[in-house]
Coordinates of C-alpha atoms and ligand atoms in Angstrom, one line a residue:
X196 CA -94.7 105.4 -30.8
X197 CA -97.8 103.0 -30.2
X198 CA -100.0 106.1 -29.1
X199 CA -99.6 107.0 -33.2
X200 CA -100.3 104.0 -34.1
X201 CA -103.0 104.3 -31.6
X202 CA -104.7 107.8 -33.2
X203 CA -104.1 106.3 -36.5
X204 CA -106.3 102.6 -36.3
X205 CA -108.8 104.8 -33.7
X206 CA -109.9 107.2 -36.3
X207 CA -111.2 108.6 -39.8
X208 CA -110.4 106.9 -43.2
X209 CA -107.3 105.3 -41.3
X210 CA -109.3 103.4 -39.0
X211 CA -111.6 101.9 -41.7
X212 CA -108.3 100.6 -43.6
X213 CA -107.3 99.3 -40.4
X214 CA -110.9 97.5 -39.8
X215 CA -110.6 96.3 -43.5
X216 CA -107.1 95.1 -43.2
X217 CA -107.8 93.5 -39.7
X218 CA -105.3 95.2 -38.0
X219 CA -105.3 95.6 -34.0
X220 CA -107.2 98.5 -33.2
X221 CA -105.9 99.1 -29.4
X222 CA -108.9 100.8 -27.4
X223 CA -108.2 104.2 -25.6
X224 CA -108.1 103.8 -22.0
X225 CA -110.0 105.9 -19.9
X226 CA -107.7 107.3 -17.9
X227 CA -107.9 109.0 -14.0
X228 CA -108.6 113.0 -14.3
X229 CA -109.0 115.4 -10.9
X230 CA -112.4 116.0 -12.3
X231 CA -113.4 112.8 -14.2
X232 CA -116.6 110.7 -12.8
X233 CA -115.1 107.9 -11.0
X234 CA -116.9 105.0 -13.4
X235 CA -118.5 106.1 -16.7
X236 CA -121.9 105.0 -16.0
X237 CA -124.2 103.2 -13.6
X238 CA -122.9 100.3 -11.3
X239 CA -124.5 97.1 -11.0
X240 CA -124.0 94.7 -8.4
X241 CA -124.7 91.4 -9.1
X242 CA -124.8 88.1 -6.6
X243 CA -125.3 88.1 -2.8
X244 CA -122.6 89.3 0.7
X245 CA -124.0 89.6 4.1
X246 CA -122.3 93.3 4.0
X247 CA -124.1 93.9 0.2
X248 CA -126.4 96.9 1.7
X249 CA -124.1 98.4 3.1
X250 CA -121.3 98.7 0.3
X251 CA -124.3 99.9 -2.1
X252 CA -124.9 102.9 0.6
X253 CA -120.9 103.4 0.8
X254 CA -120.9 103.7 -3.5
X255 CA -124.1 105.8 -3.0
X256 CA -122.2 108.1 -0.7
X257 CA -119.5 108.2 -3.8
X258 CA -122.0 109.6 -6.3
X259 CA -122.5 106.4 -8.3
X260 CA -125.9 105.1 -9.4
X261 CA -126.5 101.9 -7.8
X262 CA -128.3 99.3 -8.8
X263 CA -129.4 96.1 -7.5
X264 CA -131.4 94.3 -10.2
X265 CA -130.3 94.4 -14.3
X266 CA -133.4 96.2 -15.6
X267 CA -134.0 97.5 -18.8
X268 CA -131.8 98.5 -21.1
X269 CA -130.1 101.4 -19.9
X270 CA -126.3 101.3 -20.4
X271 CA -123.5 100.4 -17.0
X272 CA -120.1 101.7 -16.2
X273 CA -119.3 98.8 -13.7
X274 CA -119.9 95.6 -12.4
X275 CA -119.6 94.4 -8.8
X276 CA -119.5 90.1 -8.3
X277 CA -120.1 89.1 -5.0
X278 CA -119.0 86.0 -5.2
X279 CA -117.7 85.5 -1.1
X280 CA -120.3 83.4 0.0
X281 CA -120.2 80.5 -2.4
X282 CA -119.1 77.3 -1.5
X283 CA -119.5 75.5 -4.7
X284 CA -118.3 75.2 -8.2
X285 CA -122.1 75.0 -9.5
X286 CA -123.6 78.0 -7.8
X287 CA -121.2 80.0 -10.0
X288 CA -123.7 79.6 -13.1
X289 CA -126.4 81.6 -12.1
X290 CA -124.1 84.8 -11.5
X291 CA -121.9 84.1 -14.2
X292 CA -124.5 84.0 -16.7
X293 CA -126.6 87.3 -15.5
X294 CA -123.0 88.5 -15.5
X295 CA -122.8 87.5 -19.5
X296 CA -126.4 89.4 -20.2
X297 CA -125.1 92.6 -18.6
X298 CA -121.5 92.7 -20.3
X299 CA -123.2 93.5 -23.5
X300 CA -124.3 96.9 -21.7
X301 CA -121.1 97.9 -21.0
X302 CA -119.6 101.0 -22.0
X303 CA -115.9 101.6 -22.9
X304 CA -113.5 102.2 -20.2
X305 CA -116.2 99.7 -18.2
X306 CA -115.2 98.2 -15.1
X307 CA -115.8 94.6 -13.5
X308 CA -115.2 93.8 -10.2
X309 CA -115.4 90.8 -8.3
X310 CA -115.4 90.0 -4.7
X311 CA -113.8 86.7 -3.4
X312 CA -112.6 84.9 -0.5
X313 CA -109.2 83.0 -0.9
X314 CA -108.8 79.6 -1.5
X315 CA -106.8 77.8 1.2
X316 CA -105.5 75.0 1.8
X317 CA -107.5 73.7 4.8
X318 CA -110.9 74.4 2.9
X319 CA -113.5 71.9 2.2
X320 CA -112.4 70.8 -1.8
X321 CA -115.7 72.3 -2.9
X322 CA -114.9 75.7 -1.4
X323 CA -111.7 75.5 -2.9
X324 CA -113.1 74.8 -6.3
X325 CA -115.2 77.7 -6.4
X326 CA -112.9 80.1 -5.2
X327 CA -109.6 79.4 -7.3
X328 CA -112.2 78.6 -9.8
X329 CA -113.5 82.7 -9.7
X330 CA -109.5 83.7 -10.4
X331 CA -109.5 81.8 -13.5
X332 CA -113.0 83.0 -14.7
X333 CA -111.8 87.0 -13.9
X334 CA -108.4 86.5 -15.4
X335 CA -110.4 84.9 -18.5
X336 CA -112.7 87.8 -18.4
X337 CA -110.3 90.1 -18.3
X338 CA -109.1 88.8 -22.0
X339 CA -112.9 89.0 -23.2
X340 CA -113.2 92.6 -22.2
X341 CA -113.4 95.4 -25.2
X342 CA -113.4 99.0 -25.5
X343 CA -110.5 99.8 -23.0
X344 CA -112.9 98.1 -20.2
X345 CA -111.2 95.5 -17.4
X346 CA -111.3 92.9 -14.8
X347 CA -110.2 92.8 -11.9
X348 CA -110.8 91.2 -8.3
X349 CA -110.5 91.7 -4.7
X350 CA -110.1 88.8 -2.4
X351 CA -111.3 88.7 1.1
X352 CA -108.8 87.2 3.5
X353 CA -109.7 86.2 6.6
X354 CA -112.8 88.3 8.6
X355 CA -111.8 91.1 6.4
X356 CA -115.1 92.9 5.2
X357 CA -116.1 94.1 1.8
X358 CA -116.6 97.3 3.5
X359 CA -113.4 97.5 5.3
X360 CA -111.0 100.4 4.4
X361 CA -108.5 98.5 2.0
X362 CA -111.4 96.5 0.4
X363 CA -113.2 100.0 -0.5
X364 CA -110.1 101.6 -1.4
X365 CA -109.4 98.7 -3.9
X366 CA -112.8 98.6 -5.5
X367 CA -112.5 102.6 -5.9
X368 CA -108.9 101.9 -7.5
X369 CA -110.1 99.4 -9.7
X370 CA -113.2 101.6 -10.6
X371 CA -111.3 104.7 -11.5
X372 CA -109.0 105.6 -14.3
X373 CA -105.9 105.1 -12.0
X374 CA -106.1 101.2 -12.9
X375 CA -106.4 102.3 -16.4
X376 CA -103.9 99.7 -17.4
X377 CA -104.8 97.1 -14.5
X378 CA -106.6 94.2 -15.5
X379 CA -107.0 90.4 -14.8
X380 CA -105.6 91.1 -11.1
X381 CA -106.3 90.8 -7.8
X382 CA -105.6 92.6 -5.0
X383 CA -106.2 90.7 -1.4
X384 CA -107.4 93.0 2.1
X385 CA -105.5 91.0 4.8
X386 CA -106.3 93.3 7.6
X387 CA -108.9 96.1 8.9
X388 CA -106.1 98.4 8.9
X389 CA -106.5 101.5 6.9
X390 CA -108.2 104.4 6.2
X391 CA -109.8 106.5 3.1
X392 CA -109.4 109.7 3.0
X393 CA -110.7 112.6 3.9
X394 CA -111.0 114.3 0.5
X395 CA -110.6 111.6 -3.1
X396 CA -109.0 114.2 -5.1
X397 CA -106.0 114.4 -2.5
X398 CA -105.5 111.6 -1.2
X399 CA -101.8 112.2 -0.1
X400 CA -102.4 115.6 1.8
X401 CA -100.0 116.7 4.3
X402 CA -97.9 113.4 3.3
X403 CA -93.6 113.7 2.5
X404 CA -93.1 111.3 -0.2
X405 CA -89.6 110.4 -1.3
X406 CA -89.0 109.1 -5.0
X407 CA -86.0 107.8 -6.0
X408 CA -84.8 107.5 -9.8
X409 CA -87.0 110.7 -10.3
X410 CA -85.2 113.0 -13.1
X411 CA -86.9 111.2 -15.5
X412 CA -89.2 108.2 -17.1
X413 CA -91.8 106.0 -14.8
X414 CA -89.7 108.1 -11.2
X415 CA -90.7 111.6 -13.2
X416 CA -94.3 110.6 -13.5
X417 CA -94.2 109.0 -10.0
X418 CA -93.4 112.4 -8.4
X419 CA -96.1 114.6 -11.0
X420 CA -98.8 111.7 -10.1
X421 CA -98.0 112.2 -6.0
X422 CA -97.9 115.7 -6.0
X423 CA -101.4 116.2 -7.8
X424 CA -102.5 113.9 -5.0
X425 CA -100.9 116.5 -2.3
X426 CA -97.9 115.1 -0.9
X427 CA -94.6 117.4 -0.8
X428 CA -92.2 115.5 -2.8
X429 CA -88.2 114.9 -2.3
X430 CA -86.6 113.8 -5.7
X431 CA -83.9 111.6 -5.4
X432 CA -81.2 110.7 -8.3
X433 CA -77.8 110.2 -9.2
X434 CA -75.7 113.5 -9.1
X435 CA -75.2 113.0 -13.3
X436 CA -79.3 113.7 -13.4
X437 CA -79.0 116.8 -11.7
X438 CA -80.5 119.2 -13.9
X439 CA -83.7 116.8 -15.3
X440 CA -84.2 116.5 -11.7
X441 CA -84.4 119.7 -10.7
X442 CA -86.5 120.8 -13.6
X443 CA -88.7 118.0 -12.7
X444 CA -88.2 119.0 -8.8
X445 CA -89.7 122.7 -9.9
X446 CA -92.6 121.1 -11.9
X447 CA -93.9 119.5 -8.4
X448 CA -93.1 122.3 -6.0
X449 CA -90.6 119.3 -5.0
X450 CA -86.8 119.7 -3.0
X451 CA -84.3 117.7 -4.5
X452 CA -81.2 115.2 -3.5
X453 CA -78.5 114.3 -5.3
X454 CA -77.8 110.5 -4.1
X455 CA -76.8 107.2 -5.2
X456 CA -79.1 105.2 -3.5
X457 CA -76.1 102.2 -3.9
X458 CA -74.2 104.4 -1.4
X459 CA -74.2 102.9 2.4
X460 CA -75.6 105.9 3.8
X461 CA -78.6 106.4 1.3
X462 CA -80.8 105.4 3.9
X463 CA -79.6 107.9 6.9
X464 CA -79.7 111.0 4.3
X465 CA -83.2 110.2 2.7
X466 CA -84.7 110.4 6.1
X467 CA -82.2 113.3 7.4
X468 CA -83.5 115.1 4.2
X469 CA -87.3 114.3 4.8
X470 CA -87.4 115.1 8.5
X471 CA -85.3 118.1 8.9
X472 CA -86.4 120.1 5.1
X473 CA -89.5 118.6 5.5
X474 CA -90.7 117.4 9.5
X475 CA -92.0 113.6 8.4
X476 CA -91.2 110.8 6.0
X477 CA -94.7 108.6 5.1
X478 CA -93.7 107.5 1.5
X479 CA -90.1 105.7 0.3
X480 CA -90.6 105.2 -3.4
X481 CA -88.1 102.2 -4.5
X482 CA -88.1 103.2 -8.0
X483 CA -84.0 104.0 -9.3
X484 CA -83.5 100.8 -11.6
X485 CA -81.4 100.3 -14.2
X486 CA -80.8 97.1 -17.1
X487 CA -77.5 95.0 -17.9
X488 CA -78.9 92.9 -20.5
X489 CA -76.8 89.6 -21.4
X490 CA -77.4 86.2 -22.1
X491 CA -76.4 84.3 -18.9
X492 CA -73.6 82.7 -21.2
X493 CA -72.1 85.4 -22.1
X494 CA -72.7 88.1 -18.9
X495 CA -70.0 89.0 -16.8
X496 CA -69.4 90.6 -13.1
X497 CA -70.0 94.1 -13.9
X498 CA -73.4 93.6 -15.4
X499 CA -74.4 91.1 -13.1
X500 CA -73.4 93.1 -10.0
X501 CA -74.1 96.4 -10.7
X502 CA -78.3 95.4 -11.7
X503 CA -78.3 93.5 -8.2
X504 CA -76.7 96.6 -6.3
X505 CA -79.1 99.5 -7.4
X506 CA -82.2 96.8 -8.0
X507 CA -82.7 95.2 -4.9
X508 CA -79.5 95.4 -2.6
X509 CA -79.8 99.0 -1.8
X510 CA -83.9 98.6 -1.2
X511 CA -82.7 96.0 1.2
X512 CA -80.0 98.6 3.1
X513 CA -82.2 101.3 2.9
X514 CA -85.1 99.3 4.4
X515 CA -83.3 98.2 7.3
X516 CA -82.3 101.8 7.8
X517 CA -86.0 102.6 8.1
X518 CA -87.2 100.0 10.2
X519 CA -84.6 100.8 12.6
X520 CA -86.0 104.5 13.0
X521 CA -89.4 102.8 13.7
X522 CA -90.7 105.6 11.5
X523 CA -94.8 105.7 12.2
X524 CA -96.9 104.6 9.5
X525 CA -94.0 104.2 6.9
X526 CA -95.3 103.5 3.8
X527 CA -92.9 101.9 1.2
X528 CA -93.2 100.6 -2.4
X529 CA -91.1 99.5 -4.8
X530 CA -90.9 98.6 -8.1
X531 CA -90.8 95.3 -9.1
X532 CA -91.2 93.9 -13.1
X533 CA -93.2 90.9 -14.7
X534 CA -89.7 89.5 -15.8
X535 CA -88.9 89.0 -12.3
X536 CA -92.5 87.0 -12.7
X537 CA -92.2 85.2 -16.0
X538 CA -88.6 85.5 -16.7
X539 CA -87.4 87.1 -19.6
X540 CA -84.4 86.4 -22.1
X541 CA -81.4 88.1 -21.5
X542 CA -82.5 89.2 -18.3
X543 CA -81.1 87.1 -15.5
X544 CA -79.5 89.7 -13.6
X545 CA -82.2 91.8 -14.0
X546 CA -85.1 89.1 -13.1
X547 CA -83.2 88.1 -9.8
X548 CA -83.1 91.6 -8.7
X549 CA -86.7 92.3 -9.4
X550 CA -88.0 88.8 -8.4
X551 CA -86.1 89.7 -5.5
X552 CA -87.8 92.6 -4.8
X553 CA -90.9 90.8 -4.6
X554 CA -89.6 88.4 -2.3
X555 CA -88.6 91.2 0.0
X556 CA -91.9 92.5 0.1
X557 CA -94.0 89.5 0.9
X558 CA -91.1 89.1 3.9
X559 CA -90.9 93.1 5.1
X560 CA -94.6 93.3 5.5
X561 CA -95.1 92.1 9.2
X562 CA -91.6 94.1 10.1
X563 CA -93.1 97.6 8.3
X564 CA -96.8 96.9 10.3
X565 CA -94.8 96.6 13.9
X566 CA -95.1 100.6 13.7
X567 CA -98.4 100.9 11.7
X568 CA -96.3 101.0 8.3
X569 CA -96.8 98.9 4.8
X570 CA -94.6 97.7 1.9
X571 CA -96.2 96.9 -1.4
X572 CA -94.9 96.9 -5.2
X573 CA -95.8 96.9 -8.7
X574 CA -94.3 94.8 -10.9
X575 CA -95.1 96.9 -14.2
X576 CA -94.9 95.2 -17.7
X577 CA -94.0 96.9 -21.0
X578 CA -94.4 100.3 -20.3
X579 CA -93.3 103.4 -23.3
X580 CA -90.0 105.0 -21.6
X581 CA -87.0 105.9 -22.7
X582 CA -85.6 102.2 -21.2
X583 CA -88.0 100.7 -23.7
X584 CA -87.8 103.1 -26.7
X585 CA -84.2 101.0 -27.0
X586 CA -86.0 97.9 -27.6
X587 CA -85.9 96.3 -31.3
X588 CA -89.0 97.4 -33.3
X589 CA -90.2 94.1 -33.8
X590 CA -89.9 92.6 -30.1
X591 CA -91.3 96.2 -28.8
X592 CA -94.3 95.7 -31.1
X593 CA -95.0 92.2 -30.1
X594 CA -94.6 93.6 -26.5
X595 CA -97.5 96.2 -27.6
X596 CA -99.9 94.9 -29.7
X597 CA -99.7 91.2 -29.4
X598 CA -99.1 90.3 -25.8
X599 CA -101.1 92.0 -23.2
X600 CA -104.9 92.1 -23.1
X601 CA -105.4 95.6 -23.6
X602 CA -103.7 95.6 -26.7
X603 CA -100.9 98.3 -25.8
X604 CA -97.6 99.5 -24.3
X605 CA -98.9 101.3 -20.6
X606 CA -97.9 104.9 -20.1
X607 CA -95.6 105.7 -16.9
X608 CA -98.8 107.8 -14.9
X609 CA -100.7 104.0 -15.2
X610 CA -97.5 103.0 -12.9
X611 CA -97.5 106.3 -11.1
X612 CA -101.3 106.0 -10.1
X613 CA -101.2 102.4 -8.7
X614 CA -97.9 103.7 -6.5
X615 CA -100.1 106.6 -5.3
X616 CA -103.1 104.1 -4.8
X617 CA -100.1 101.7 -2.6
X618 CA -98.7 104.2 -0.8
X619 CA -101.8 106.2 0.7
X620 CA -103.8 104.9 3.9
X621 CA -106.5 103.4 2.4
X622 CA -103.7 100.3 1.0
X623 CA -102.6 99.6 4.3
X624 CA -104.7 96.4 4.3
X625 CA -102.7 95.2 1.1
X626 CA -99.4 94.8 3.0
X627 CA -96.7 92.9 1.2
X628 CA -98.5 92.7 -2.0
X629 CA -97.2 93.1 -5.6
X630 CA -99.8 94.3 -8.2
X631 CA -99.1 94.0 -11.7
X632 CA -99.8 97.0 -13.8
X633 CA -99.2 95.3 -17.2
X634 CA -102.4 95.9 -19.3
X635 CA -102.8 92.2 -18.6
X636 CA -99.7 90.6 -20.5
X637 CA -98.9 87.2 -21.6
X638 CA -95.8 87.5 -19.8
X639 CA -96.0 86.7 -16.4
X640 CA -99.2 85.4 -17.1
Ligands
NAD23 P1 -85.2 105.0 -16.6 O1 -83.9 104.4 -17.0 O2 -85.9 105.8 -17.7 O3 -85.0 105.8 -15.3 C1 -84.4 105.3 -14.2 C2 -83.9 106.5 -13.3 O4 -83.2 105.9 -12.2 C3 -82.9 107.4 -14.0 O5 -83.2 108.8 -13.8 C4 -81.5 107.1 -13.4 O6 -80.6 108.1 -13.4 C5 -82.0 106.6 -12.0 N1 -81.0 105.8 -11.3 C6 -80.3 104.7 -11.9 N2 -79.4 104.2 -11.0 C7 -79.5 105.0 -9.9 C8 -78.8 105.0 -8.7 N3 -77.8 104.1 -8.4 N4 -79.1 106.0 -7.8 C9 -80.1 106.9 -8.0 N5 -80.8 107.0 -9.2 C10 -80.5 106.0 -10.1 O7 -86.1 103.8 -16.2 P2 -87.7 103.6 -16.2 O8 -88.1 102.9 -17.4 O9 -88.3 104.9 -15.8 O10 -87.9 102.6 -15.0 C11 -88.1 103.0 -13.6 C12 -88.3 101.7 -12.8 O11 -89.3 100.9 -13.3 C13 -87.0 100.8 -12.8 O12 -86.9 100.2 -11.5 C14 -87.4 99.7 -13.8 O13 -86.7 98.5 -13.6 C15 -88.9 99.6 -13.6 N6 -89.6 99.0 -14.7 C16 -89.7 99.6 -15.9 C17 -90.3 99.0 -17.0 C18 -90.5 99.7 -18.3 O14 -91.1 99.1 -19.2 N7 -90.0 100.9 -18.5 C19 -90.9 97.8 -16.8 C20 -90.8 97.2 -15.6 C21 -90.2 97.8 -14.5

């Protein structure tokens, strides 16, 4: 398994061979904990925002040391680039290059964050030079960045403030170990709506989260990672799975249903579950997924239909069975891949359903906000499962090592904690987003 290979190039006599031989040492990630500080060291925030004050007292109020001006020598956890106000490609130098002299402070498991507006079509060209311009310096940064540190961006649409609850929950995502294998992304706040909650450590409490595909792999971790974060938990998964998933439902204090989620009434008896075991739904997982693999040339009906049936068409059914109930506040997301991004040989069927997944999204998200509600995705890249454990050595390696920026195959909690980060309050300005949580691979690049 890559975390072996991991220990081995990260440690003793075996990581000077590996430093001799000039091997690819993968950096540790630093990884979210109840009780781990939320960045590693002081923040610095670099570059001007008419809200800039008051988003320093708002990471004051989180614990951080903030500070305003790069002085001295002392080491940083994080970076914030406010970069929103700039309406030019040559008043990115002066930020960009104070930005340079403070990455050689950062520690490992370091965070940079930039702030952004969108770059739109009806924008002067220059406006729209710098900001498209600031998505390819991040993603670049993000392939610069050592020691397990990242990347990552959040774009201002419209009036939306850096200080507005989506924007704040982003930047405390991005900070934290939950994005431990998030970088080179961006995440955009479309709307005011949202909220942050009461207490960090849970921010699900009092929540009913449903999470199908649960008895084992990236669902398993889904329902652990939500439960931690307070919500009562309803494990979902075919009846053939029914004793991992009722281990997996006694790990998490979790009930459990046996379901198909291709069958026509998976929809009615997830919510008939929820409400009446339960007395609310607020968070549909769309995680059961399964792989046909086939060269187009060669794939036949049964492969084709059956990824299409449990990928995206029963999301779809199950959707419409939601909306329908006008459930308040209902907060859905699925999972999506980066070979429904990029493509991927072999995986046609599979690529249609999850690029359709994505499409569904982007089109569900003014239908789910009609009753206050939101429907987001990750589209996760090579993540260790047993799904991927199947791969060839020598394709899963490259997968690992070679392709995405952080050196490494993710870990299904790194999927798990951007799904907890979608499906609380504080994402409800994300709406119809996908988020890739793919340790910044080539593929989908
Ligand atoms: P997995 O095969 O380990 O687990 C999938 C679970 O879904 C199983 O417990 C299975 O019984 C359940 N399931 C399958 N069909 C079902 C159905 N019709 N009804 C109810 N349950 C059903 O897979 P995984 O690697 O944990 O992947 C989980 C999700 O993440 C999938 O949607 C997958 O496409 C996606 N994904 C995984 C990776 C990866 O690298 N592992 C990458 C991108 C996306």
């Amino acid at each position: 398994m890559a975390d072996k290979y991991l220990e081995l190039v990260n440690s003793g006599m075996t990581k000077k061979l590996a430093k001799l031989l000039g091997l690819p040492r993968p950096p540790r990630l630093r990884r979210y904990g109840v009780d781990t500080p939320l960045l590693p060291g002081p923040v610095l925030v670099l570059g001007t925002s008419a809200r800039a004050q008051e988003l320093s007292d708002v990471m004051v109020s989180w614990g951080l040391d903030v500070r305003r001006h790069d002085a001295g020598q002392s080491k940083l956890g994080g970076l914030v680039l406010l970069l929103d106000e700039l309406s030019h490609p040559e008043q990115l130098s002066a930020l960009m290059l104070a930005t340079s002299a403070a990455l050689r402070k950062l520690v490992p498991g370091a965070r940079v964050v930039s702030v952004s507006k969108p770059a739109l079509a009806n924008d002067e060209p220059a406006v729209a030079a710098v900001r498209q311009g600031i998505d390819g310096a991040m993603r670049s940064l993000g392939r610069e960045m050592r020691g397990g540190a990242t990347a990552n961006g959040i774009v201002l649409a419209g009036d939306t403030s850096i200080v507005s609850p989506s924007a704040l929950g982003a930047l405390r995502f991005f900070f934290s170990g939950r994005s431990a294998y998030v970088d080179g992304q961006f995440l955009t706040v479309r709307t005011e709506a949202g909220e942050l909650p009461d207490d960090f450590r849970a921010p699900l409490a009092g929540k009913v989260a449903v999470v199908t595909g649960a008895a084992r792999g990236i669902g398993a971790e889904i329902a652990r990672t939500l439960a931690r974060d307070g919500a009562k938990v309803v494990l979902v998964d075919m009846p053939q799975a029914g004793d991992a998933l009722a281990k997996v439902a006694n790990q998490v204090g979790g009930t459990t249903l046996q379901l198909d989620v291709t069958a026509k009434d998976a929809g009615a008896r997830i919510m008939d579950h929820a409400l009446t075991r339960h007395g609310s739904l607020d968070l549909v997982v769309h995680n059961a997924g399964i792989t046909r693999d086939k060269l187009l040339a060669n794939m036949d009906a049964a492969r084709w239909d059956s990824v299409i049936a449990v990928n995206i068409a029963s999301q779809l059914r199950m959707n419409e069975v939601f909306l329908a109930a006008k459930i308040p506040g209902l907060r859905v997301v699925c999972l999506a891949s980066t070979s429904g991004i990029a493509g991927n040989r072999g995986q046609t069927n599979y690529a249609a359903s999850k690029g359709g997944v994505i499409g569904m999204v982007r089109a569900s998200a003014a239908l789910f906000a009609e009753s206050g509600g939101s429907i987001t995705a990750v589209a996760p890249g090579f993540i260790e499962t047993e799904m991927t454990a199947k791969i060839p050595l020598g394709t899963r390696t490259v997968a690992r090592l070679v392709l995405p920026s952080l050196m490494q195959g993710g870990l299904p909690v790194d999927v798990a904690e951007a799904i907890g980060f979608l499906g609380s309050d504080a994402a409800a300005g994300l709406n119809g987003q996908t988020l890739r949580v793919c340790g910044q691979s080539l593929v989908g690049a």
